[in-house]
Amino acid sequence: MPEIVLICDPRVAAIPVRECGERPVDVRYSRLLVDRSRQDPEGAFAHVREGVLDRLLAAQAGLPAGVRLLMVEGYRPPELQERYFDQYAQELRDANPQWSGDQVRRAASRYVAPPEIAPHTAGAAVDITLADADGRELDLGTSTNATPEQSNGACYMDAKNIGAKARYHRRILASVLTKAGLVNYPTEWWHWSYGDRYWALMTRSPTAPYGPISLPSTP
């Protein structure tokens, strides 16, 4: 398995952000399927930057007949990102009291990005899977958002402990999203991003066009 660069790597934080000002858009008004069962009251989860949505739609156009993208979560408010990170880090501390703070941070970042560099808070990331024409999720080996502990590492994109059908579906997902310009976070097969600092490092872009944002207030 090739080296995995975790999002807490100092090289990620070192990428400068040159915010382009592109607006977030509501994916529920697009041609993408959205998992509405997991939505927050304000609908923040359904927003991504306009450039991300354009690339998702391009990826969907490249899928085989009868297969569609199903978006689970896009934008995540900073305070929610911080809560997710802190909760998971505490679980790891409790299970591994001998670990240093750095070990906890690195292990936590396999599953939740540290708040200060999280792609979801920039509207740059999506948690996404595949569905059939009727919106039923296809087998990709684990549920979206399965932790490394829960899945015995099967959440990693290149995990070997998944079935042939799941591996085939992951290849389809990776093929269309990579072609559309997104990058995968390899510890989470479902996590893809464009325009954030992790994307910039992986694509050797000198800057990231998307930084943390807040959604406009609704009346």
PDB file of C-alpha atoms in Angstrom:
ATOM      1  CA  MET A   1       0.000   0.000   0.000  1.00  0.00           C
ATOM      2  CA  PRO A   2       1.481   3.410  -0.922  1.00  0.00           C
ATOM      3  CA  GLU A   3       2.285   5.906   1.815  1.00  0.00           C
ATOM      4  CA  ILE A   4      -0.784   7.634   3.183  1.00  0.00           C
ATOM      5  CA  VAL A   5      -0.423  11.346   3.832  1.00  0.00           C
ATOM      6  CA  LEU A   6      -2.699  12.200   6.724  1.00  0.00           C
ATOM      7  CA  ILE A   7      -4.493  15.513   6.746  1.00  0.00           C
ATOM      8  CA  CYS A   8      -2.694  16.524   9.956  1.00  0.00           C
ATOM      9  CA  ASP A   9       0.620  16.404   8.086  1.00  0.00           C
ATOM     10  CA  PRO A  10       2.393  19.791   8.443  1.00  0.00           C
ATOM     11  CA  ARG A  11       2.717  19.958   4.657  1.00  0.00           C
ATOM     12  CA  VAL A  12      -1.066  20.310   4.418  1.00  0.00           C
ATOM     13  CA  ALA A  13      -1.260  23.189   6.897  1.00  0.00           C
ATOM     14  CA  ALA A  14       1.641  24.890   5.088  1.00  0.00           C
ATOM     15  CA  ILE A  15      -0.402  25.323   1.895  1.00  0.00           C
ATOM     16  CA  PRO A  16      -1.622  28.944   1.730  1.00  0.00           C
ATOM     17  CA  VAL A  17      -5.293  29.637   1.086  1.00  0.00           C
ATOM     18  CA  ARG A  18      -6.157  32.212  -1.578  1.00  0.00           C
ATOM     19  CA  GLU A  19      -9.892  32.383  -1.053  1.00  0.00           C
ATOM     20  CA  CYS A  20     -11.626  32.800  -4.398  1.00  0.00           C
ATOM     21  CA  GLY A  21     -14.984  33.851  -2.960  1.00  0.00           C
ATOM     22  CA  GLU A  22     -16.961  31.218  -4.832  1.00  0.00           C
ATOM     23  CA  ARG A  23     -20.370  30.736  -3.297  1.00  0.00           C
ATOM     24  CA  PRO A  24     -21.712  27.559  -1.691  1.00  0.00           C
ATOM     25  CA  VAL A  25     -24.730  26.044  -3.425  1.00  0.00           C
ATOM     26  CA  ASP A  26     -27.480  23.679  -2.280  1.00  0.00           C
ATOM     27  CA  VAL A  27     -27.009  20.288  -3.933  1.00  0.00           C
ATOM     28  CA  ARG A  28     -30.670  19.408  -3.324  1.00  0.00           C
ATOM     29  CA  TYR A  29     -31.582  21.627  -6.266  1.00  0.00           C
ATOM     30  CA  SER A  30     -29.201  19.765  -8.595  1.00  0.00           C
ATOM     31  CA  ARG A  31     -29.367  16.444 -10.426  1.00  0.00           C
ATOM     32  CA  LEU A  32     -27.478  14.618  -7.671  1.00  0.00           C
ATOM     33  CA  LEU A  33     -29.094  12.178  -5.282  1.00  0.00           C
ATOM     34  CA  VAL A  34     -28.824  13.370  -1.681  1.00  0.00           C
ATOM     35  CA  ASP A  35     -29.165  11.232   1.436  1.00  0.00           C
ATOM     36  CA  ARG A  36     -31.813  13.326   3.140  1.00  0.00           C
ATOM     37  CA  SER A  37     -32.092  11.010   6.146  1.00  0.00           C
ATOM     38  CA  ARG A  38     -28.939  12.508   7.680  1.00  0.00           C
ATOM     39  CA  GLN A  39     -29.673  16.189   7.178  1.00  0.00           C
ATOM     40  CA  ASP A  40     -29.286  18.890   9.816  1.00  0.00           C
ATOM     41  CA  PRO A  41     -32.188  21.302  10.435  1.00  0.00           C
ATOM     42  CA  GLU A  42     -30.536  24.136   8.483  1.00  0.00           C
ATOM     43  CA  GLY A  43     -29.591  21.928   5.530  1.00  0.00           C
ATOM     44  CA  ALA A  44     -25.903  22.825   5.838  1.00  0.00           C
ATOM     45  CA  PHE A  45     -24.945  19.246   4.964  1.00  0.00           C
ATOM     46  CA  ALA A  46     -26.307  19.673   1.428  1.00  0.00           C
ATOM     47  CA  HIS A  47     -24.062  22.604   0.466  1.00  0.00           C
ATOM     48  CA  VAL A  48     -20.770  22.562  -1.426  1.00  0.00           C
ATOM     49  CA  ARG A  49     -18.834  25.134  -3.401  1.00  0.00           C
ATOM     50  CA  GLU A  50     -20.148  25.709  -6.896  1.00  0.00           C
ATOM     51  CA  GLY A  51     -16.960  24.310  -8.444  1.00  0.00           C
ATOM     52  CA  VAL A  52     -17.302  21.112  -6.421  1.00  0.00           C
ATOM     53  CA  LEU A  53     -20.875  20.595  -7.606  1.00  0.00           C
ATOM     54  CA  ASP A  54     -19.843  21.170 -11.226  1.00  0.00           C
ATOM     55  CA  ARG A  55     -17.245  18.433 -10.871  1.00  0.00           C
ATOM     56  CA  LEU A  56     -19.641  16.051  -9.171  1.00  0.00           C
ATOM     57  CA  LEU A  57     -22.104  16.449 -12.013  1.00  0.00           C
ATOM     58  CA  ALA A  58     -19.311  15.802 -14.516  1.00  0.00           C
ATOM     59  CA  ALA A  59     -18.368  12.673 -12.570  1.00  0.00           C
ATOM     60  CA  GLN A  60     -21.960  11.464 -12.518  1.00  0.00           C
ATOM     61  CA  ALA A  61     -22.130  11.798 -16.302  1.00  0.00           C
ATOM     62  CA  GLY A  62     -19.290   9.290 -16.558  1.00  0.00           C
ATOM     63  CA  LEU A  63     -20.970   6.564 -14.504  1.00  0.00           C
ATOM     64  CA  PRO A  64     -22.287   3.345 -16.059  1.00  0.00           C
ATOM     65  CA  ALA A  65     -25.985   3.206 -16.912  1.00  0.00           C
ATOM     66  CA  GLY A  66     -28.146   2.638 -13.851  1.00  0.00           C
ATOM     67  CA  VAL A  67     -25.551   3.948 -11.367  1.00  0.00           C
ATOM     68  CA  ARG A  68     -25.677   7.335  -9.662  1.00  0.00           C
ATOM     69  CA  LEU A  69     -23.744   9.327  -7.111  1.00  0.00           C
ATOM     70  CA  LEU A  70     -25.366   9.645  -3.692  1.00  0.00           C
ATOM     71  CA  MET A  71     -24.099  12.511  -1.557  1.00  0.00           C
ATOM     72  CA  VAL A  72     -24.189  11.980   2.200  1.00  0.00           C
ATOM     73  CA  GLU A  73     -22.611  15.183   3.495  1.00  0.00           C
ATOM     74  CA  GLY A  74     -20.932  18.284   2.136  1.00  0.00           C
ATOM     75  CA  TYR A  75     -20.427  21.441   4.182  1.00  0.00           C
ATOM     76  CA  ARG A  76     -19.924  21.075   7.921  1.00  0.00           C
ATOM     77  CA  PRO A  77     -19.984  24.098  10.272  1.00  0.00           C
ATOM     78  CA  PRO A  78     -16.674  24.632  12.132  1.00  0.00           C
ATOM     79  CA  GLU A  79     -18.230  24.089  15.541  1.00  0.00           C
ATOM     80  CA  LEU A  80     -19.620  20.708  14.423  1.00  0.00           C
ATOM     81  CA  GLN A  81     -16.258  19.719  12.947  1.00  0.00           C
ATOM     82  CA  GLU A  82     -14.579  20.579  16.236  1.00  0.00           C
ATOM     83  CA  ARG A  83     -17.103  18.535  18.200  1.00  0.00           C
ATOM     84  CA  TYR A  84     -16.649  15.489  15.952  1.00  0.00           C
ATOM     85  CA  PHE A  85     -12.869  15.720  16.209  1.00  0.00           C
ATOM     86  CA  ASP A  86     -12.834  16.167  19.976  1.00  0.00           C
ATOM     87  CA  GLN A  87     -15.272  13.282  20.540  1.00  0.00           C
ATOM     88  CA  TYR A  88     -13.302  10.844  18.402  1.00  0.00           C
ATOM     89  CA  ALA A  89      -9.978  11.961  19.907  1.00  0.00           C
ATOM     90  CA  GLN A  90     -11.388  11.329  23.376  1.00  0.00           C
ATOM     91  CA  GLU A  91     -12.509   7.836  22.359  1.00  0.00           C
ATOM     92  CA  LEU A  92      -8.969   7.122  21.205  1.00  0.00           C
ATOM     93  CA  ARG A  93      -7.455   8.514  24.421  1.00  0.00           C
ATOM     94  CA  ASP A  94      -9.763   6.351  26.515  1.00  0.00           C
ATOM     95  CA  ALA A  95      -8.877   3.235  24.509  1.00  0.00           C
ATOM     96  CA  ASN A  96      -5.148   4.029  24.398  1.00  0.00           C
ATOM     97  CA  PRO A  97      -4.147   5.864  27.587  1.00  0.00           C
ATOM     98  CA  GLN A  98      -0.448   5.304  26.812  1.00  0.00           C
ATOM     99  CA  TRP A  99      -0.610   7.375  23.614  1.00  0.00           C
ATOM    100  CA  SER A 100       0.940  10.828  23.415  1.00  0.00           C
ATOM    101  CA  GLY A 101      -1.053  13.846  22.303  1.00  0.00           C
ATOM    102  CA  ASP A 102       0.596  13.646  18.887  1.00  0.00           C
ATOM    103  CA  GLN A 103      -0.340   9.971  18.514  1.00  0.00           C
ATOM    104  CA  VAL A 104      -3.951  10.767  19.373  1.00  0.00           C
ATOM    105  CA  ARG A 105      -4.046  13.646  16.886  1.00  0.00           C
ATOM    106  CA  ARG A 106      -2.591  11.526  14.088  1.00  0.00           C
ATOM    107  CA  ALA A 107      -4.928   8.616  14.761  1.00  0.00           C
ATOM    108  CA  ALA A 108      -7.948  10.890  15.029  1.00  0.00           C
ATOM    109  CA  SER A 109      -7.112  12.545  11.712  1.00  0.00           C
ATOM    110  CA  ARG A 110      -7.549   9.225   9.918  1.00  0.00           C
ATOM    111  CA  TYR A 111     -11.270   9.711  10.423  1.00  0.00           C
ATOM    112  CA  VAL A 112     -11.966  13.346  11.359  1.00  0.00           C
ATOM    113  CA  ALA A 113      -9.870  16.254  10.120  1.00  0.00           C
ATOM    114  CA  PRO A 114      -8.526  18.702  12.723  1.00  0.00           C
ATOM    115  CA  PRO A 115     -10.913  21.688  12.659  1.00  0.00           C
ATOM    116  CA  GLU A 116      -8.328  24.229  11.478  1.00  0.00           C
ATOM    117  CA  ILE A 117      -7.643  22.365   8.221  1.00  0.00           C
ATOM    118  CA  ALA A 118     -10.896  20.469   7.613  1.00  0.00           C
ATOM    119  CA  PRO A 119     -12.062  20.418   3.963  1.00  0.00           C
ATOM    120  CA  HIS A 120     -15.724  20.067   4.982  1.00  0.00           C
ATOM    121  CA  THR A 121     -15.680  23.494   6.671  1.00  0.00           C
ATOM    122  CA  ALA A 122     -14.551  25.039   3.380  1.00  0.00           C
ATOM    123  CA  GLY A 123     -17.417  23.505   1.401  1.00  0.00           C
ATOM    124  CA  ALA A 124     -14.701  21.661  -0.501  1.00  0.00           C
ATOM    125  CA  ALA A 125     -15.391  18.071   0.561  1.00  0.00           C
ATOM    126  CA  VAL A 126     -18.136  15.535   0.081  1.00  0.00           C
ATOM    127  CA  ASP A 127     -18.851  12.203   1.678  1.00  0.00           C
ATOM    128  CA  ILE A 128     -20.247  10.298  -1.256  1.00  0.00           C
ATOM    129  CA  THR A 129     -21.172   6.814  -2.388  1.00  0.00           C
ATOM    130  CA  LEU A 130     -22.925   5.028  -5.257  1.00  0.00           C
ATOM    131  CA  ALA A 131     -26.581   4.091  -5.660  1.00  0.00           C
ATOM    132  CA  ASP A 132     -28.702   2.307  -8.223  1.00  0.00           C
ATOM    133  CA  ALA A 133     -31.303   4.031 -10.373  1.00  0.00           C
ATOM    134  CA  ASP A 134     -33.834   3.760  -7.524  1.00  0.00           C
ATOM    135  CA  GLY A 135     -31.534   5.383  -4.993  1.00  0.00           C
ATOM    136  CA  ARG A 136     -30.519   2.210  -3.147  1.00  0.00           C
ATOM    137  CA  GLU A 137     -26.913   2.274  -1.941  1.00  0.00           C
ATOM    138  CA  LEU A 138     -24.524  -0.125  -3.615  1.00  0.00           C
ATOM    139  CA  ASP A 139     -22.070  -2.306  -1.736  1.00  0.00           C
ATOM    140  CA  LEU A 140     -18.770  -0.473  -1.212  1.00  0.00           C
ATOM    141  CA  GLY A 141     -17.518  -2.647   1.616  1.00  0.00           C
ATOM    142  CA  THR A 142     -18.505  -0.542   4.639  1.00  0.00           C
ATOM    143  CA  SER A 143     -21.067   2.066   5.494  1.00  0.00           C
ATOM    144  CA  THR A 144     -20.022   5.645   4.935  1.00  0.00           C
ATOM    145  CA  ASN A 145     -18.446   7.067   8.085  1.00  0.00           C
ATOM    146  CA  ALA A 146     -17.330   3.692   9.464  1.00  0.00           C
ATOM    147  CA  THR A 147     -14.323   4.254  11.706  1.00  0.00           C
ATOM    148  CA  PRO A 148     -11.092   2.292  11.234  1.00  0.00           C
ATOM    149  CA  GLU A 149     -11.869   0.466  14.493  1.00  0.00           C
ATOM    150  CA  GLN A 150     -15.448  -0.408  13.545  1.00  0.00           C
ATOM    151  CA  SER A 151     -14.468  -1.632  10.085  1.00  0.00           C
ATOM    152  CA  ASN A 152     -11.135  -3.273  10.929  1.00  0.00           C
ATOM    153  CA  GLY A 153      -9.543  -0.902   8.425  1.00  0.00           C
ATOM    154  CA  ALA A 154     -11.967  -1.723   5.613  1.00  0.00           C
ATOM    155  CA  CYS A 155     -12.803   1.997   5.410  1.00  0.00           C
ATOM    156  CA  TYR A 156      -9.407   2.582   3.765  1.00  0.00           C
ATOM    157  CA  MET A 157      -9.795   3.006   0.016  1.00  0.00           C
ATOM    158  CA  ASP A 158      -7.267   0.275  -0.786  1.00  0.00           C
ATOM    159  CA  ALA A 159      -8.375  -2.130   1.958  1.00  0.00           C
ATOM    160  CA  LYS A 160      -7.967  -5.805   1.097  1.00  0.00           C
ATOM    161  CA  ASN A 161     -10.622  -7.108   3.482  1.00  0.00           C
ATOM    162  CA  ILE A 162     -13.631  -6.291   1.279  1.00  0.00           C
ATOM    163  CA  GLY A 163     -15.458  -8.352  -1.318  1.00  0.00           C
ATOM    164  CA  ALA A 164     -14.946  -8.304  -5.062  1.00  0.00           C
ATOM    165  CA  LYS A 165     -18.199  -6.435  -5.711  1.00  0.00           C
ATOM    166  CA  ALA A 166     -17.320  -3.703  -3.225  1.00  0.00           C
ATOM    167  CA  ARG A 167     -13.844  -3.383  -4.734  1.00  0.00           C
ATOM    168  CA  TYR A 168     -15.381  -3.051  -8.200  1.00  0.00           C
ATOM    169  CA  HIS A 169     -17.740  -0.321  -7.017  1.00  0.00           C
ATOM    170  CA  ARG A 170     -14.887   1.553  -5.355  1.00  0.00           C
ATOM    171  CA  ARG A 171     -12.963   1.478  -8.619  1.00  0.00           C
ATOM    172  CA  ILE A 172     -15.951   2.972 -10.425  1.00  0.00           C
ATOM    173  CA  LEU A 173     -16.332   5.719  -7.813  1.00  0.00           C
ATOM    174  CA  ALA A 174     -12.626   6.514  -7.841  1.00  0.00           C
ATOM    175  CA  SER A 175     -12.414   6.535 -11.623  1.00  0.00           C
ATOM    176  CA  VAL A 176     -15.148   9.116 -12.249  1.00  0.00           C
ATOM    177  CA  LEU A 177     -14.289  11.377  -9.315  1.00  0.00           C
ATOM    178  CA  THR A 178     -10.573  11.408 -10.058  1.00  0.00           C
ATOM    179  CA  LYS A 179     -11.254  12.166 -13.705  1.00  0.00           C
ATOM    180  CA  ALA A 180     -13.462  15.080 -12.605  1.00  0.00           C
ATOM    181  CA  GLY A 181     -10.586  16.548 -10.582  1.00  0.00           C
ATOM    182  CA  LEU A 182     -11.362  15.500  -7.003  1.00  0.00           C
ATOM    183  CA  VAL A 183      -8.938  13.725  -4.673  1.00  0.00           C
ATOM    184  CA  ASN A 184      -9.671  10.969  -2.180  1.00  0.00           C
ATOM    185  CA  TYR A 185      -8.632  10.900   1.462  1.00  0.00           C
ATOM    186  CA  PRO A 186      -7.282   7.335   1.434  1.00  0.00           C
ATOM    187  CA  THR A 187      -8.371   6.383   4.962  1.00  0.00           C
ATOM    188  CA  GLU A 188     -12.007   7.048   3.973  1.00  0.00           C
ATOM    189  CA  TRP A 189     -13.160   5.660   0.631  1.00  0.00           C
ATOM    190  CA  TRP A 190     -16.194   7.976   0.684  1.00  0.00           C
ATOM    191  CA  HIS A 191     -14.351  11.273   1.310  1.00  0.00           C
ATOM    192  CA  TRP A 192     -13.463  13.335  -1.781  1.00  0.00           C
ATOM    193  CA  SER A 193     -12.508  16.979  -2.117  1.00  0.00           C
ATOM    194  CA  TYR A 194     -11.557  19.731  -4.503  1.00  0.00           C
ATOM    195  CA  GLY A 195      -9.990  23.126  -3.813  1.00  0.00           C
ATOM    196  CA  ASP A 196      -8.937  22.633  -0.176  1.00  0.00           C
ATOM    197  CA  ARG A 197      -5.397  22.417   1.187  1.00  0.00           C
ATOM    198  CA  TYR A 198      -5.247  18.615   1.118  1.00  0.00           C
ATOM    199  CA  TRP A 199      -6.330  18.686  -2.532  1.00  0.00           C
ATOM    200  CA  ALA A 200      -3.654  21.313  -3.206  1.00  0.00           C
ATOM    201  CA  LEU A 201      -0.921  19.151  -1.691  1.00  0.00           C
ATOM    202  CA  MET A 202      -2.023  16.052  -3.587  1.00  0.00           C
ATOM    203  CA  THR A 203      -2.251  17.905  -6.912  1.00  0.00           C
ATOM    204  CA  ARG A 204       0.858  20.041  -6.299  1.00  0.00           C
ATOM    205  CA  SER A 205      -1.122  23.233  -6.512  1.00  0.00           C
ATOM    206  CA  PRO A 206       0.748  26.125  -4.824  1.00  0.00           C
ATOM    207  CA  THR A 207      -2.402  27.468  -3.165  1.00  0.00           C
ATOM    208  CA  ALA A 208      -5.885  26.354  -2.180  1.00  0.00           C
ATOM    209  CA  PRO A 209      -8.815  28.399  -3.548  1.00  0.00           C
ATOM    210  CA  TYR A 210     -11.239  27.390  -0.785  1.00  0.00           C
ATOM    211  CA  GLY A 211     -10.886  28.248   2.891  1.00  0.00           C
ATOM    212  CA  PRO A 212     -13.322  27.972   5.826  1.00  0.00           C
ATOM    213  CA  ILE A 213     -16.683  29.619   5.238  1.00  0.00           C
ATOM    214  CA  SER A 214     -19.991  30.263   6.952  1.00  0.00           C
ATOM    215  CA  LEU A 215     -23.257  29.731   5.150  1.00  0.00           C
ATOM    216  CA  PRO A 216     -25.395  32.840   4.602  1.00  0.00           C
ATOM    217  CA  SER A 217     -28.156  33.168   7.160  1.00  0.00           C
ATOM    218  CA  THR A 218     -31.617  32.298   5.916  1.00  0.00           C
ATOM    219  CA  PRO A 219     -34.635  34.449   6.790  1.00  0.00           C
TER     220      PRO A 219
END
